[in-house]
Tab-separated table of C-alpha atoms in Angstrom:
chain	number	residue	atom	x	y	z
J	1	MET	CA	-0.160	0.068	0.097
J	2	SER	CA	1.205	3.586	-0.917
J	3	GLU	CA	1.985	5.928	1.989
J	4	GLN	CA	-0.151	8.773	2.644
J	5	THR	CA	1.260	12.115	1.633
J	6	SER	CA	-1.608	14.402	1.981
J	7	GLY	CA	-1.328	14.619	6.026
J	8	LYS	CA	-4.972	13.326	6.224
J	9	THR	CA	-5.733	10.195	8.225
J	10	PRO	CA	-5.913	7.393	5.814
J	11	VAL	CA	-8.786	4.978	5.479
J	12	ASP	CA	-8.560	1.706	3.574
J	13	PHE	CA	-11.595	0.603	2.330
J	14	TRP	CA	-12.147	-3.150	0.527
J	15	PHE	CA	-15.387	-3.492	-1.477
J	16	ASP	CA	-17.087	-5.638	-3.904
J	17	PRO	CA	-19.523	-3.515	-6.013
J	18	LEU	CA	-22.131	-6.012	-5.744
J	19	CYS	CA	-22.685	-5.689	-2.121
J	20	PRO	CA	-25.233	-3.081	-1.169
J	21	TRP	CA	-24.016	-3.212	2.415
J	22	ALA	CA	-20.598	-2.123	1.394
J	23	TRP	CA	-22.291	0.380	-0.840
J	24	MET	CA	-23.834	2.033	2.228
J	25	THR	CA	-20.737	1.939	4.398
J	26	SER	CA	-18.703	3.657	1.282
J	27	ARG	CA	-21.114	6.498	0.866
J	28	TRP	CA	-20.676	7.199	4.794
J	29	VAL	CA	-17.010	7.082	4.523
J	30	LEU	CA	-17.198	9.609	1.544
J	31	GLU	CA	-19.600	11.808	3.901
J	32	VAL	CA	-16.927	11.730	6.696
J	33	GLU	CA	-14.503	13.025	4.211
J	34	LYS	CA	-16.578	16.233	4.168
J	35	VAL	CA	-16.380	16.680	7.911
J	36	ARG	CA	-13.204	14.937	9.323
J	37	ASP	CA	-9.683	15.258	7.766
J	38	ILE	CA	-9.399	11.979	6.391
J	39	GLU	CA	-8.737	10.384	2.803
J	40	VAL	CA	-10.068	7.171	1.526
J	41	ARG	CA	-7.979	4.694	-0.378
J	42	TRP	CA	-10.202	2.131	-2.155
J	43	HIS	CA	-9.127	-1.649	-2.569
J	44	ILE	CA	-11.074	-4.340	-4.226
J	45	MET	CA	-12.384	-7.642	-2.646
J	46	SER	CA	-14.626	-10.181	-4.064
J	47	LEU	CA	-17.449	-12.014	-2.345
J	48	ALA	CA	-17.027	-14.954	-5.014
J	49	VAL	CA	-13.160	-15.527	-4.111
J	50	LEU	CA	-14.410	-15.072	-0.232
J	51	ASN	CA	-17.038	-18.013	-0.695
J	52	GLU	CA	-15.177	-20.211	-3.134
J	53	PRO	CA	-14.129	-22.742	-0.431
J	54	LYS	CA	-17.823	-22.947	0.959
J	55	LEU	CA	-19.886	-22.629	-2.132
J	56	ASP	CA	-21.586	-25.881	-1.764
J	57	GLU	CA	-22.786	-24.864	1.668
J	58	LEU	CA	-24.459	-21.774	0.726
J	59	PRO	CA	-28.036	-21.328	0.043
J	60	GLU	CA	-28.988	-21.968	-3.412
J	61	GLU	CA	-29.946	-18.448	-4.087
J	62	TYR	CA	-26.952	-16.996	-2.845
J	63	ARG	CA	-24.793	-19.654	-4.577
J	64	GLU	CA	-26.257	-18.722	-7.939
J	65	LEU	CA	-25.842	-15.173	-7.486
J	66	LEU	CA	-22.127	-15.648	-6.673
J	67	SER	CA	-21.844	-17.962	-9.660
J	68	THR	CA	-23.568	-15.914	-12.156
J	69	LYS	CA	-23.669	-12.088	-11.153
J	70	ALA	CA	-20.767	-11.578	-8.479
J	71	TRP	CA	-17.482	-12.066	-11.223
J	72	ALA	CA	-18.245	-9.644	-13.931
J	73	PRO	CA	-18.284	-6.112	-11.807
J	74	VAL	CA	-15.324	-7.106	-9.804
J	75	ARG	CA	-13.346	-8.068	-12.874
J	76	VAL	CA	-14.124	-5.053	-14.747
J	77	VAL	CA	-13.245	-2.742	-11.826
J	78	THR	CA	-9.732	-4.864	-11.479
J	79	ALA	CA	-8.985	-4.482	-15.009
J	80	ALA	CA	-9.849	-0.636	-14.689
J	81	TRP	CA	-7.516	-0.336	-11.865
J	82	GLN	CA	-4.653	-2.629	-13.718
J	83	LYS	CA	-4.924	-0.700	-16.871
J	84	HIS	CA	-5.611	3.006	-15.739
J	85	GLY	CA	-4.299	3.264	-12.179
J	86	ALA	CA	-5.719	3.028	-8.458
J	87	GLU	CA	-7.172	6.556	-8.844
J	88	VAL	CA	-10.032	5.462	-11.121
J	89	LEU	CA	-11.265	2.959	-8.238
J	90	GLY	CA	-13.208	5.188	-6.289
J	91	PRO	CA	-14.966	7.296	-9.553
J	92	LEU	CA	-15.689	3.622	-11.063
J	93	TYR	CA	-17.269	2.224	-7.893
J	94	THR	CA	-19.421	5.203	-7.630
J	95	ALA	CA	-20.652	4.918	-10.904
J	96	MET	CA	-21.484	1.106	-10.695
J	97	GLY	CA	-22.931	1.253	-7.020
J	98	THR	CA	-25.219	4.387	-8.174
J	99	ARG	CA	-26.561	2.126	-10.948
J	100	PHE	CA	-26.683	-1.032	-9.273
J	101	HIS	CA	-28.173	0.330	-6.033
J	102	ASN	CA	-29.396	3.751	-5.933
J	103	GLN	CA	-31.031	3.241	-9.535
J	104	GLY	CA	-32.104	-0.436	-9.175
J	105	GLU	CA	-30.551	-1.494	-12.271
J	106	GLY	CA	-28.325	-4.564	-10.744
J	107	PRO	CA	-25.175	-5.739	-11.887
J	108	THR	CA	-26.074	-6.402	-15.335
J	109	ARG	CA	-23.856	-6.092	-18.256
J	110	GLU	CA	-25.541	-2.898	-19.489
J	111	ALA	CA	-24.993	-1.232	-16.108
J	112	ILE	CA	-21.636	-1.877	-15.784
J	113	ALA	CA	-21.074	-0.504	-19.436
J	114	ALA	CA	-23.078	2.588	-18.654
J	115	ALA	CA	-21.097	2.969	-15.223
J	116	LEU	CA	-17.698	2.815	-17.488
J	117	GLU	CA	-18.976	5.733	-19.697
J	118	ASP	CA	-20.241	7.691	-16.505
J	119	ALA	CA	-16.532	7.403	-14.973
J	120	GLY	CA	-15.069	8.432	-18.151
J	121	LEU	CA	-13.346	5.080	-18.699
J	122	PRO	CA	-12.752	3.124	-22.224
J	123	ALA	CA	-15.872	1.467	-23.099
J	124	ASP	CA	-13.879	-2.024	-24.142
J	125	LEU	CA	-13.294	-2.696	-20.561
J	126	ILE	CA	-16.515	-4.211	-20.498
J	127	GLU	CA	-14.971	-7.360	-22.402
J	128	TYR	CA	-13.340	-8.302	-19.053
J	129	ALA	CA	-16.948	-9.128	-17.526
J	130	ASP	CA	-16.852	-12.324	-19.408
J	131	GLN	CA	-13.206	-13.135	-19.583
J	132	GLU	CA	-13.351	-16.531	-17.782
J	133	ASN	CA	-9.498	-16.869	-17.831
J	134	PHE	CA	-9.216	-13.465	-16.322
J	135	GLU	CA	-6.032	-11.634	-17.178
J	136	PHE	CA	-5.709	-9.771	-13.861
J	137	ASP	CA	-6.848	-12.564	-11.547
J	138	ALA	CA	-4.026	-12.989	-9.465
J	139	GLU	CA	-4.324	-9.115	-8.742
J	140	LEU	CA	-7.925	-9.619	-7.829
J	141	ARG	CA	-6.956	-12.123	-5.542
J	142	ALA	CA	-3.961	-10.436	-3.800
J	143	SER	CA	-6.014	-7.353	-3.163
J	144	HIS	CA	-8.508	-9.528	-1.731
J	145	LYS	CA	-6.035	-11.222	0.340
J	146	GLU	CA	-4.608	-7.992	1.653
J	147	GLY	CA	-7.844	-7.076	3.239
J	148	ILE	CA	-8.964	-10.345	4.438
J	149	ASP	CA	-5.575	-10.924	6.120
J	150	LYS	CA	-5.991	-7.831	8.079
J	151	VAL	CA	-9.347	-8.812	9.410
J	152	GLY	CA	-9.683	-12.563	9.261
J	153	GLN	CA	-11.576	-15.026	7.336
J	154	ASP	CA	-15.165	-14.772	9.334
J	155	VAL	CA	-16.440	-11.765	7.674
J	156	GLY	CA	-17.656	-10.236	4.248
J	157	THR	CA	-17.394	-6.781	2.641
J	158	PRO	CA	-16.777	-4.027	3.461
J	159	VAL	CA	-13.493	-4.181	5.304
J	160	ILE	CA	-12.016	-0.911	6.572
J	161	ALA	CA	-8.494	-0.167	8.125
J	162	VAL	CA	-8.260	2.677	10.328
J	163	PRO	CA	-5.385	4.290	12.625
J	164	GLY	CA	-5.418	2.095	16.136
J	165	ALA	CA	-3.344	2.446	19.356
J	166	ASP	CA	0.132	4.040	18.526
J	167	GLY	CA	-1.052	4.416	14.778
J	168	GLU	CA	-1.056	0.738	13.948
J	169	GLN	CA	-3.616	-0.027	11.538
J	170	ILE	CA	-6.863	-1.782	12.608
J	171	ALA	CA	-9.238	-3.416	10.206
J	172	PHE	CA	-12.876	-4.280	10.787
J	173	PHE	CA	-15.724	-5.909	8.917
J	174	GLY	CA	-18.301	-2.552	8.682
J	175	PRO	CA	-19.570	-0.616	9.980
J	176	VAL	CA	-22.961	-2.025	8.522
J	177	VAL	CA	-25.359	0.569	8.901
J	178	THR	CA	-28.845	1.969	7.117
J	179	PRO	CA	-29.505	4.457	5.873
J	180	THR	CA	-26.155	6.008	5.395
J	181	PRO	CA	-25.410	8.693	8.126
J	182	GLN	CA	-25.064	12.370	6.982
J	183	GLY	CA	-23.427	15.268	8.399
J	184	GLU	CA	-22.520	15.125	12.068
J	185	GLU	CA	-24.173	11.616	12.491
J	186	ALA	CA	-21.645	10.448	9.905
J	187	ALA	CA	-18.810	12.236	12.103
J	188	LYS	CA	-20.264	10.509	15.320
J	189	LEU	CA	-20.000	6.959	14.016
J	190	TRP	CA	-16.566	7.781	12.477
J	191	ASP	CA	-15.317	9.202	15.874
J	192	GLY	CA	-16.673	5.975	17.530
J	193	THR	CA	-14.841	3.788	14.994
J	194	LEU	CA	-11.562	5.404	15.864
J	195	LEU	CA	-12.349	5.110	19.669
J	196	VAL	CA	-13.008	1.193	19.528
J	197	ALA	CA	-9.871	0.759	17.309
J	198	SER	CA	-7.793	2.374	19.870
J	199	VAL	CA	-8.706	0.152	22.784
J	200	PRO	CA	-6.046	-3.123	22.485
J	201	GLY	CA	-8.215	-6.420	22.367
J	202	PHE	CA	-11.353	-4.743	21.062
J	203	TYR	CA	-12.899	-7.293	18.208
J	204	GLU	CA	-16.574	-7.171	17.903
J	205	ILE	CA	-19.940	-5.399	18.622
J	206	LYS	CA	-23.080	-6.750	16.824
J	207	ARG	CA	-26.884	-7.231	16.801
J	208	THR	CA	-29.451	-8.846	14.386
J	209	ARG	CA	-30.297	-6.619	11.307
J	210	THR	CA	-33.844	-5.723	11.449
J	211	ALA	CA	-33.911	-3.588	8.142
J	212	GLY	CA	-32.357	-3.944	4.638
J	213	PRO	CA	-30.286	-1.092	2.693
J	214	ASP	CA	-31.962	1.954	2.576
J	215	PHE	CA	-30.527	4.073	-0.448
J	216	SER	CA	-33.213	6.773	0.058
J	217	ASN	CA	-30.880	9.526	1.234
J	218	LEU	CA	-28.230	8.764	-1.535
């Protein structure tokens, strides 16, 4: 990972563009950029890669989703990253997520192609969506592994890494939140994230979700 040069607090964020919960969290961390002195660094992870070892144990509907729809978006994002640099990750993720989630288009080939246009990227990147022997598979898996190695296997997406005690990075799955906090509410959640990250030995706070992703304020 590159060193931070802006003087702002670095926040490393691993996402799969397919995941609506990662999308909610990503919009929160961008809101935090407006009210706290942070800078987000985007990285790719993959729900398809994460679940490869246990694919046969998953519910049929989720297994079908991972097998048929999860690969195309993350392959296109990875190819864009490899061919055009890490600076395209944030804009392309925003373009994809807006179409997939906010506009309800889902991870279709048409939505991916439109997102490439929205982000000002070459249209031919769509060809990586269906590339079975994916040219950048090693880079995708390495990025995924970097995030998972920081937080452990028993998680999903998103993974964020923030400064903890003594400046050492601490990674978490989440925060999982709906709807996306805005303004001071976003700042309060960020401050709390840094607070728990500063406590040695802190691992988890969790409760059962009773609401689905709410994109109404995005």
